[in-house]
Short mmCIF file of C-alpha atoms in Angstrom, two decimals:
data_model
loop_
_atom_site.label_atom_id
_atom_site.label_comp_id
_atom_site.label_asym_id
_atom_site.label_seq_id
_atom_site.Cartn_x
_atom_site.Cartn_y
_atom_site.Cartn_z
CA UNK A 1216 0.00 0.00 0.00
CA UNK A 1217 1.26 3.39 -0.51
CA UNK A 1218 1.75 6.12 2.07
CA UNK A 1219 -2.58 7.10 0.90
CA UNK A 1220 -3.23 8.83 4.85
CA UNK A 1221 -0.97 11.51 6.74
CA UNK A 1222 -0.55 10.65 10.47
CA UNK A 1223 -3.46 12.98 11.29
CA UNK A 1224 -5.82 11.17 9.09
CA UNK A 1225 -4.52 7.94 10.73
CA UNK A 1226 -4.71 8.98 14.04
CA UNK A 1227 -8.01 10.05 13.48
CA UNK A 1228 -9.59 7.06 12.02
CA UNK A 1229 -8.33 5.47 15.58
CA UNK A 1230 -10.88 7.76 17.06
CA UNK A 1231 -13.52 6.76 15.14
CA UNK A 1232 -13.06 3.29 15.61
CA UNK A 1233 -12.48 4.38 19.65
CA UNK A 1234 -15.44 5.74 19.25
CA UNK A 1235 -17.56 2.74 19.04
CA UNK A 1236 -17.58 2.17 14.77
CA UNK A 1237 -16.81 -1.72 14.00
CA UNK A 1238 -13.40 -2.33 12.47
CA UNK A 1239 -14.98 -3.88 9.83
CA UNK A 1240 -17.12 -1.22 8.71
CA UNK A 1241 -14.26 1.53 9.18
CA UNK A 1242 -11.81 -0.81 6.69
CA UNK A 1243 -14.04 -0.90 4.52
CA UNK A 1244 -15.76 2.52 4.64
CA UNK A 1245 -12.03 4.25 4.23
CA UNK A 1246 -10.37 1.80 1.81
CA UNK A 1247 -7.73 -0.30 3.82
CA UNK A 1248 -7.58 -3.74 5.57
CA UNK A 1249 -7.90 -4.84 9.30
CA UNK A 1250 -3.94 -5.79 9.56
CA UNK A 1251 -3.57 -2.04 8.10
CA UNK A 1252 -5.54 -0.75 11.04
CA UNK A 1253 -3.82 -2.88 13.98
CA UNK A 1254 -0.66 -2.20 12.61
CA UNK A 1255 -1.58 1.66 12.65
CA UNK A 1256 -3.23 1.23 16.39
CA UNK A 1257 0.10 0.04 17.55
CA UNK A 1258 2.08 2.14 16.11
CA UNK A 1259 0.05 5.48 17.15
CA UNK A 1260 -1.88 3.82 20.21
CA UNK A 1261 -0.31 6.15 22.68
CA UNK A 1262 -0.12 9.17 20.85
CA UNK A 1263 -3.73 9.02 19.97
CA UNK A 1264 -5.14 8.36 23.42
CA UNK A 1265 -2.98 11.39 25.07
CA UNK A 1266 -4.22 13.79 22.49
CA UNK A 1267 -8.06 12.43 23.05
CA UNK A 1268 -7.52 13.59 26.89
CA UNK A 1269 -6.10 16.87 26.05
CA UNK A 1270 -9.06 17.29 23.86
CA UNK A 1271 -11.55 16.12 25.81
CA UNK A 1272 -10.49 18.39 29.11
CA UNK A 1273 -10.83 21.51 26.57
CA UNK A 1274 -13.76 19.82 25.50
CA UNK A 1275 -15.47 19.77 28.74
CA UNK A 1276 -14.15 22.97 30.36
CA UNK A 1277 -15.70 24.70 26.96
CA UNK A 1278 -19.24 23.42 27.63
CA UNK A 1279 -19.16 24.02 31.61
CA UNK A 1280 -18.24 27.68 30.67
CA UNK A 1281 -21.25 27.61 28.19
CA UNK A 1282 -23.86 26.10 30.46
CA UNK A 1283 -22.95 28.06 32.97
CA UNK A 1284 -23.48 31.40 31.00
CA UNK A 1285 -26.25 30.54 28.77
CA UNK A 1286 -27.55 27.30 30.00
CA UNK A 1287 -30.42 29.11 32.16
CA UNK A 1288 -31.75 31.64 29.87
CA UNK A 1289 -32.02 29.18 26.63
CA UNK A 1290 -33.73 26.63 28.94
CA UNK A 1291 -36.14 29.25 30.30
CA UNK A 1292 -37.02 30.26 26.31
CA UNK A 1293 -37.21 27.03 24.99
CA UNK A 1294 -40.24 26.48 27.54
CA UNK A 1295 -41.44 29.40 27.16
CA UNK A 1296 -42.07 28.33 23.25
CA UNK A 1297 -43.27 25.11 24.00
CA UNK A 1298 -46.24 24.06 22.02
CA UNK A 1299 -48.25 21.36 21.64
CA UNK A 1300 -46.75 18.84 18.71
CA UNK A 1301 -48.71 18.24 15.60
CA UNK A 1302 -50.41 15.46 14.82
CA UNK A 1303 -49.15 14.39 11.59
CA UNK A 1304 -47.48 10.84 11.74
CA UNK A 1305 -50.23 7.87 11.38
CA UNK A 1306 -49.26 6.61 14.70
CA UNK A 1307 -50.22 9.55 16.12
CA UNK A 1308 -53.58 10.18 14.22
CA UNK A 1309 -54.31 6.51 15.37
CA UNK A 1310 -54.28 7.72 19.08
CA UNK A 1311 -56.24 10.76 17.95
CA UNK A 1312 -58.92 9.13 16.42
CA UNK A 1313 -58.76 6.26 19.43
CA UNK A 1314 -59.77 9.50 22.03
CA UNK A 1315 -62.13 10.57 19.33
CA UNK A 1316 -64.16 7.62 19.84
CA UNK A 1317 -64.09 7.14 23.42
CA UNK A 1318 -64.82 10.78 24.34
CA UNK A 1319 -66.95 11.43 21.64
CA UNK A 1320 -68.58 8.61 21.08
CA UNK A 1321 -68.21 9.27 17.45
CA UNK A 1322 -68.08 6.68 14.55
CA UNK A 1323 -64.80 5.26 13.25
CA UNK A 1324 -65.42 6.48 9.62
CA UNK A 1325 -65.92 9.56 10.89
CA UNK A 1326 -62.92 10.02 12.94
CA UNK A 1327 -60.84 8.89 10.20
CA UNK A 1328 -62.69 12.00 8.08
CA UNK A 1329 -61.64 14.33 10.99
CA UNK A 1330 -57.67 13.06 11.07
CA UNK A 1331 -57.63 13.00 7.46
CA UNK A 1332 -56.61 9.43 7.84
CA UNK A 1333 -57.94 6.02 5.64
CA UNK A 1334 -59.20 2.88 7.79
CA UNK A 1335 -57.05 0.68 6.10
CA UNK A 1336 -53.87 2.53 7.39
CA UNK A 1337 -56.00 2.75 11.15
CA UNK A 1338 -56.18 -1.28 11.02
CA UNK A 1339 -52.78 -1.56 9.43
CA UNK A 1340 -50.44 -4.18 11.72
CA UNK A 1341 -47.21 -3.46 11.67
CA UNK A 1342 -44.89 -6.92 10.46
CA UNK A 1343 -41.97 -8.03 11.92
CA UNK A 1344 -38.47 -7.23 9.91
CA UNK A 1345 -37.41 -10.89 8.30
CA UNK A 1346 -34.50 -9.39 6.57
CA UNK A 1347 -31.83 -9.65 9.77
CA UNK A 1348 -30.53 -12.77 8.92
CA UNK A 1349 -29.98 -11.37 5.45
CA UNK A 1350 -28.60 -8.14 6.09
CA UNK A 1351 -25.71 -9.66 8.68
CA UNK A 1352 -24.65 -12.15 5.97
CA UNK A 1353 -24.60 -8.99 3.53
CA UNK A 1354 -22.46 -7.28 6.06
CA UNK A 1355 -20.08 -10.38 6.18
CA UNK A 1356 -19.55 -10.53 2.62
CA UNK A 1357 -18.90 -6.90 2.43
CA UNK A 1358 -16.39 -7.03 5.21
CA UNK A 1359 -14.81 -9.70 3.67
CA UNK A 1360 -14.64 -8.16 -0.15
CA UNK A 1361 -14.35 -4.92 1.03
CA UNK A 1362 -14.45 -3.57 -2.97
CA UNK A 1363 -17.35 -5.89 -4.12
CA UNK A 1364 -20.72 -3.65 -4.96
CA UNK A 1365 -24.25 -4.84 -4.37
CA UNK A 1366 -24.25 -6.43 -8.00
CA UNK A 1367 -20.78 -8.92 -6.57
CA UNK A 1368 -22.50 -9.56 -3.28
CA UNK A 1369 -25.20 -10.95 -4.58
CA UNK A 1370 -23.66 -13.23 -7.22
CA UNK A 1371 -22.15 -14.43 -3.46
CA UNK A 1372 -25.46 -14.72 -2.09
CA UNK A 1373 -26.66 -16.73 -4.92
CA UNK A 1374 -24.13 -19.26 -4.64
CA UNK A 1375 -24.21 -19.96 -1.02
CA UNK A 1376 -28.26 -19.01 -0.26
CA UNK A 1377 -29.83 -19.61 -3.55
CA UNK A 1378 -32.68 -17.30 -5.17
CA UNK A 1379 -32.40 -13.28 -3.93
CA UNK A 1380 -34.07 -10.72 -5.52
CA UNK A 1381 -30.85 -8.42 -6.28
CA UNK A 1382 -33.40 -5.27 -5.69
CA UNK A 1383 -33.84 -6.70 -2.22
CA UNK A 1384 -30.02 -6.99 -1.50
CA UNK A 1385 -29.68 -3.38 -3.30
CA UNK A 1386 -32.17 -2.22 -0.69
CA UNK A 1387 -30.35 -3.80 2.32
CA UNK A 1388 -26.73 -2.99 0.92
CA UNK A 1389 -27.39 0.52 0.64
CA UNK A 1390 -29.31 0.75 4.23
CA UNK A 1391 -26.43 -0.82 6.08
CA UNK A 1392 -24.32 2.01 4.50
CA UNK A 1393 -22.56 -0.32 2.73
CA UNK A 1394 -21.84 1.79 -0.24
CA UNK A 1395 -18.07 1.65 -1.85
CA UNK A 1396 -16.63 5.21 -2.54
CA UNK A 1397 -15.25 4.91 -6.18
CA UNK A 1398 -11.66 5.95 -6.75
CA UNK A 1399 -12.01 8.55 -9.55
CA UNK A 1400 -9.30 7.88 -12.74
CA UNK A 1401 -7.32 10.54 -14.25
CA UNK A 1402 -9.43 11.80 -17.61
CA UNK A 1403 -7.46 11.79 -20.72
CA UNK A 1404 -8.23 13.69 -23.99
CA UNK A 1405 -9.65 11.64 -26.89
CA UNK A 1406 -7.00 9.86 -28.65
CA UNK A 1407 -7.59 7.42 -32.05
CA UNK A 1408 -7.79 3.52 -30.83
CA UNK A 1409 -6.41 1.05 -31.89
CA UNK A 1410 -8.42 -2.67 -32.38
CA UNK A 1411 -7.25 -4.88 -29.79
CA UNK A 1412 -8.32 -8.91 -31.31
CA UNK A 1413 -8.73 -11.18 -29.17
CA UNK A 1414 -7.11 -14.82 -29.74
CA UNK A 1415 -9.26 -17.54 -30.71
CA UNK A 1416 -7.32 -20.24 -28.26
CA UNK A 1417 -6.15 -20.09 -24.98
CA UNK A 1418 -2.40 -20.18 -24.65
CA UNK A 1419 -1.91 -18.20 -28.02
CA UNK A 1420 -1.59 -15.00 -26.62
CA UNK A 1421 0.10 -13.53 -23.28
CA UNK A 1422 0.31 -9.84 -21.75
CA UNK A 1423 3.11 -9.04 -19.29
CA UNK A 1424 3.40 -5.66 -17.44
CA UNK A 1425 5.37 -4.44 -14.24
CA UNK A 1426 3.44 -2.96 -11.07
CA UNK A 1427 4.86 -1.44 -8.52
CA UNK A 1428 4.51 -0.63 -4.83
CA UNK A 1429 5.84 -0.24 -1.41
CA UNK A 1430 6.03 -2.40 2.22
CA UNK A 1431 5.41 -0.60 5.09
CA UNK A 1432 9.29 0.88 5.63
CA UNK A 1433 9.39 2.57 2.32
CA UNK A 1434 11.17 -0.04 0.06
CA UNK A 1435 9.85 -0.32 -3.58
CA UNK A 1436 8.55 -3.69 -4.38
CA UNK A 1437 7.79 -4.95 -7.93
CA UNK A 1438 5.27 -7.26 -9.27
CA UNK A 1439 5.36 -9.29 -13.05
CA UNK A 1440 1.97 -10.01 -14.09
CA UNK A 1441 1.17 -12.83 -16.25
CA UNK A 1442 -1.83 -12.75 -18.22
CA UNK A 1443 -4.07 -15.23 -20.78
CA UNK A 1444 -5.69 -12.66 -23.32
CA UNK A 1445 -7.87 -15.52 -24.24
CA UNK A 1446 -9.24 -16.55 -20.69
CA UNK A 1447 -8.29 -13.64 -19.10
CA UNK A 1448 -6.35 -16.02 -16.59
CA UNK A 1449 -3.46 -15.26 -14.10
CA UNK A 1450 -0.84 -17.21 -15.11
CA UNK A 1451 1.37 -16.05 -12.60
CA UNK A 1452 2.66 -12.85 -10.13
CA UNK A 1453 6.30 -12.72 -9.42
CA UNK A 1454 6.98 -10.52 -6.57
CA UNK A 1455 10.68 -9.21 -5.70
CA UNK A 1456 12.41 -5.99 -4.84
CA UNK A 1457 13.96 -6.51 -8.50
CA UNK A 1458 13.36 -8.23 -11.58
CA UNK A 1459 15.73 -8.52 -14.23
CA UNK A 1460 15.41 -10.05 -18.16
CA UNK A 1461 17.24 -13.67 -17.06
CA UNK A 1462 14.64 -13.96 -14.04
CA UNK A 1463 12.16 -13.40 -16.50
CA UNK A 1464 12.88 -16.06 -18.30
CA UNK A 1465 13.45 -18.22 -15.45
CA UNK A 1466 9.87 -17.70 -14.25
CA UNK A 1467 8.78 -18.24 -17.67
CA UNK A 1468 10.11 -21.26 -17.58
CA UNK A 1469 8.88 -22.42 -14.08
CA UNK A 1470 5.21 -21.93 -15.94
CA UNK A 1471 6.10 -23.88 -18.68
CA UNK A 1472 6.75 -26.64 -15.94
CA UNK A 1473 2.59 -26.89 -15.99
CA UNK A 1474 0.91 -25.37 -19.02
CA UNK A 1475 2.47 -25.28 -22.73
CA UNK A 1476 4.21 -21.30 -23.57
CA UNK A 1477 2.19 -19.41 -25.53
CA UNK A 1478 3.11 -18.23 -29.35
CA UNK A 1479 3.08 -14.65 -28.45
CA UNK A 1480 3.49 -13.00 -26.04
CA UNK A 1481 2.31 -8.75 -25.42
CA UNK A 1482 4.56 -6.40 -23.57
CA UNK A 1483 5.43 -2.44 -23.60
CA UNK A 1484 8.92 -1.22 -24.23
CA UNK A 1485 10.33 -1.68 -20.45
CA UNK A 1486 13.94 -2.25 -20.25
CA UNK A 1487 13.15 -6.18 -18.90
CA UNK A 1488 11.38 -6.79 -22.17
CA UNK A 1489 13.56 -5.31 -24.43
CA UNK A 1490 16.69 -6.79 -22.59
CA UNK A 1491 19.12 -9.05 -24.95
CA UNK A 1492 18.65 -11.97 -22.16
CA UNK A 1493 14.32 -12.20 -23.17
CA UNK A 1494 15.33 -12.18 -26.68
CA UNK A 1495 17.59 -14.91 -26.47
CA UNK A 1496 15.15 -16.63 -24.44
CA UNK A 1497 11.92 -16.00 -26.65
CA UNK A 1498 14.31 -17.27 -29.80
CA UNK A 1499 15.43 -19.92 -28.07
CA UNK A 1500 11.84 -21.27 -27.08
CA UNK A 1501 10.27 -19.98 -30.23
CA UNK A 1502 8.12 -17.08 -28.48
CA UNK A 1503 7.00 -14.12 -30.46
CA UNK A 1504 7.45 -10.88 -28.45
CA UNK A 1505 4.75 -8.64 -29.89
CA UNK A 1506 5.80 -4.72 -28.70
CA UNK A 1507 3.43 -1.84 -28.16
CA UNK A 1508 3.73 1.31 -28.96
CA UNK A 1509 5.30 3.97 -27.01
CA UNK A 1510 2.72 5.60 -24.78
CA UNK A 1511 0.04 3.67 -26.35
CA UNK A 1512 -1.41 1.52 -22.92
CA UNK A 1513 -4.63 0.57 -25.03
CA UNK A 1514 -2.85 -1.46 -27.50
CA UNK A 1515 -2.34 -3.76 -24.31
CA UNK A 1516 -5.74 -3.25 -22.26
CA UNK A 1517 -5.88 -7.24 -21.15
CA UNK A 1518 -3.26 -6.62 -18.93
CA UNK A 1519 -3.59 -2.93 -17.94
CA UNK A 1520 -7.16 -3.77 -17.20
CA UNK A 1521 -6.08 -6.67 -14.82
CA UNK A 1522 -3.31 -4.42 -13.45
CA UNK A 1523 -6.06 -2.01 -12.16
CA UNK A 1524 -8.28 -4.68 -10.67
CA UNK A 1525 -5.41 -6.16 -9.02
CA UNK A 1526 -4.14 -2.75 -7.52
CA UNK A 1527 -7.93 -2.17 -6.27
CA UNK A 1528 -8.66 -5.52 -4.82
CA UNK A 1529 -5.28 -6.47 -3.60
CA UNK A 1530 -2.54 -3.82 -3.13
CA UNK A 1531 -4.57 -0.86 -1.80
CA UNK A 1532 -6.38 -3.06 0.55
CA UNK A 1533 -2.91 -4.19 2.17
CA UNK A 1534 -0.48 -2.75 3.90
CA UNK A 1535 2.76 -4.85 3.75
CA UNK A 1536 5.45 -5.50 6.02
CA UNK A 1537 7.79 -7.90 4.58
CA UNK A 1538 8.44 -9.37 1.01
CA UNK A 1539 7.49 -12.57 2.29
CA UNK A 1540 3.95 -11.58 3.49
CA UNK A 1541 3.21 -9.34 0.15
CA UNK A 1542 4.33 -13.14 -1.61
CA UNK A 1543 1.82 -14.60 0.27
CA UNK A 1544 -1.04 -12.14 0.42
CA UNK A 1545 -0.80 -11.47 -3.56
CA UNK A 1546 -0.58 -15.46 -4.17
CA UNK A 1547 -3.67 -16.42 -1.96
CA UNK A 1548 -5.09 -13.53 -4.08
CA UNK A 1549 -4.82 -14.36 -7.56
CA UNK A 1550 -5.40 -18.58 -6.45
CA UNK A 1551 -8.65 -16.86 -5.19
CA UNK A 1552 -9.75 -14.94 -8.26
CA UNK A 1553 -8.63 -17.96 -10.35
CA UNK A 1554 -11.00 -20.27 -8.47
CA UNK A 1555 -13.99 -17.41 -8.29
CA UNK A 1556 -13.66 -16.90 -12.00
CA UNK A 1557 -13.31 -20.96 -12.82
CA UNK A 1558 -16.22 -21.66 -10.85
CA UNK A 1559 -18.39 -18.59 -12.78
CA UNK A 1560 -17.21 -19.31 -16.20
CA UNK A 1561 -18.71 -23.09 -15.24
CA UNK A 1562 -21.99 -21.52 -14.84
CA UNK A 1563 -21.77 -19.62 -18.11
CA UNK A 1564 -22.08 -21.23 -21.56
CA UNK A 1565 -19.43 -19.72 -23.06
CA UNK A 1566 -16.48 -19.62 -25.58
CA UNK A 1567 -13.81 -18.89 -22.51
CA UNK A 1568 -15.75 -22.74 -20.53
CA UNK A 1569 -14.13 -24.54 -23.10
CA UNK A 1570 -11.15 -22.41 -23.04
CA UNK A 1571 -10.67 -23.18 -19.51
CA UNK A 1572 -10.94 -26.85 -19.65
CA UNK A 1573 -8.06 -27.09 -23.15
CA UNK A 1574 -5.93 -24.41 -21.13
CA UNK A 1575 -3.38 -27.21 -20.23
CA UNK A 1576 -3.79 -29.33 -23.02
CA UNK A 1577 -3.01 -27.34 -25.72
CA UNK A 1578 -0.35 -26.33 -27.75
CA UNK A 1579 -0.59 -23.71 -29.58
CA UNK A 1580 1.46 -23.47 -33.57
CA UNK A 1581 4.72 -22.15 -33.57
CA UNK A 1582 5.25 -18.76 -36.06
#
């Protein structure tokens, strides 16, 4: 995660969640993960909690100086102005016309005429809220994706509780305050596109880009993504502090260890891809490397477009420490997005199912 929050902002989402807010809902309302938020509580525990009693002593000597000025004379106006509330919700015209009939012994069609009120709202019985159970398992799923909308949590709900109405769990979602604040994207001026085609096999075409990012003490990390243009698939994330052209080829070669290489594969004009020790790999294993254009990111939207869901889902939501734990954190990640998306495309007849299933068993021509 990168440095998003100053130490004031930090210090005072500790408040808030001091002040009685649920961890949970906090993480999620402000964009970063419970491990973020302990690690923040221990590192600014102490400074927060003498500040809050500093504050709090101003806090109250303010408000004894005000009652003890002012507290008299606004009490002695505000009951001076005291009226008699309206009657205006249909609770209250219920009483009304209930008084109505016992003191005036008039009829209850007629008291309804006076309050301005229908009989079927006077007999209406008020039914019990059934929508508890749903709106805690809502709640779970949205602490748990903390960037899934109401759309994502129910294809959740479907899968674990069967039929939902998805207006119902758009109801709920939004009551619970559930809403995710969307992270607005730089606009850029209108610039001719380019078609980008899209293979016909799976393992004909792969898209490789760098991302970068930072643990917790500052140092820059670096992560290779590996992407299936066909099945949109993550073939692999290499995470390291550095990544040169011959490690590039050696991870290449660790996924060849379980799927066939591709016959192309997509990549931007990096110094890695344009290294002498790729080319001599990709000629060596018969690998097209198909270059984009300078400063043309569309002509490689696969992978830019998995780039931005996996900086929204995985590294702004964590706050690493160590190498080791951003290895893990990112792996358990993209195993999980491979499984979610196996497990929808298996519910889907389409061109990508079949895709799937041949991913490992075929091999593609070689140019």
């Amino acid at each position: 995660m990168k440095k998003r929050f100053t130490e004031e902002q930090i210090i005072g989402f500790l408040k808030e969640a001091d002040s009685g807010l649920p961890v949970v809902e906090l993480c999620r309302k402000l964009g970063f993960s419970d491990a973020s938020y302990y690690k923040w509580k221990a590192k600014y525990g102490g400074m927060d909690v003498s500040e809050a009693k500093r504050l709090k002593a101003l806090e109250n000597e303010n408000s004894q100086a005000q009652a003890f000025t002012g507290g008299c004379v606004a009490r002695q106006c505000s009951s001076e102005r005291r009226r008699l509330p309206k009657v205006v919700s249909p609770q209250q015209k219920r009483e009304a016309v209930a008084v109505l009939k016992a003191n005036w012994q008039l009829s209850e069609r007629r008291c309804c005429g006076l309050m301005n009120i229908s009989t079927s709202v006077l007999r209406y019985q008020a039914r019990g809220d059934n929508n508890a159970a749903l709106t805690e398992r809502i709640t779970t799923l949205a602490g748990q994706r903390r960037r899934f909308g109401y759309r994502r949590i129910h294809v959740l709900l479907l899968r674990r509780a069967g039929w939902v109405n998805v207006k119902r769990v758009y109801r709920l979602y939004f009551k619970a305050g559930l809403s995710v604040r969307r992270r607005l994207r730089k606009r850029i001026g209108m610039t001719e596109r380019l078609p980008l085609l899209l293979p016909e096999q799976a393992n004909y075409a792969w898209s490789m880009d760098f991302v970068h990012d930072r643990l917790a003490d500052g140092r820059r990390i670096r992560c290779l993504n590996i992407v299936d243009d066909f099945t949109k698939e993550s073939v692999a994330i290499e995470v390291d502090t550095s990544i040169s052209g011959l490690r590039l080829g050696r991870v290449l070669d660790k996924v060849a260890q379980e799927r066939p290489l591709p016959t192309m594969i997509r990549v931007d004009h990096g110094p890695e891809f344009t290294s002498l020790a790729l080319d001599a790999w990709a000629a060596g294993r018969g690998v097209k490397l198909a270059f984009t254009q300078p400063g043309k990111p569309t002509q490689n939207a696969y992978i830019e477009s998995f780039n931005g869901r996996f900086r929204d889902e995985c590294l702004n939501d964590h706050l690493f420490s160590t190498l080791h734990e951003a290895r893990y954190r990112i792996e358990a990640w993209r195993a999980q997005r491979t499984q979610r998306r196996t497990a929808q495309l298996q519910r889907q007849e389409s061109p990508p199912k079949t895709a799937y299933q041949t991913a490992k068993s075929y091999i593609p021509p070689r140019l």
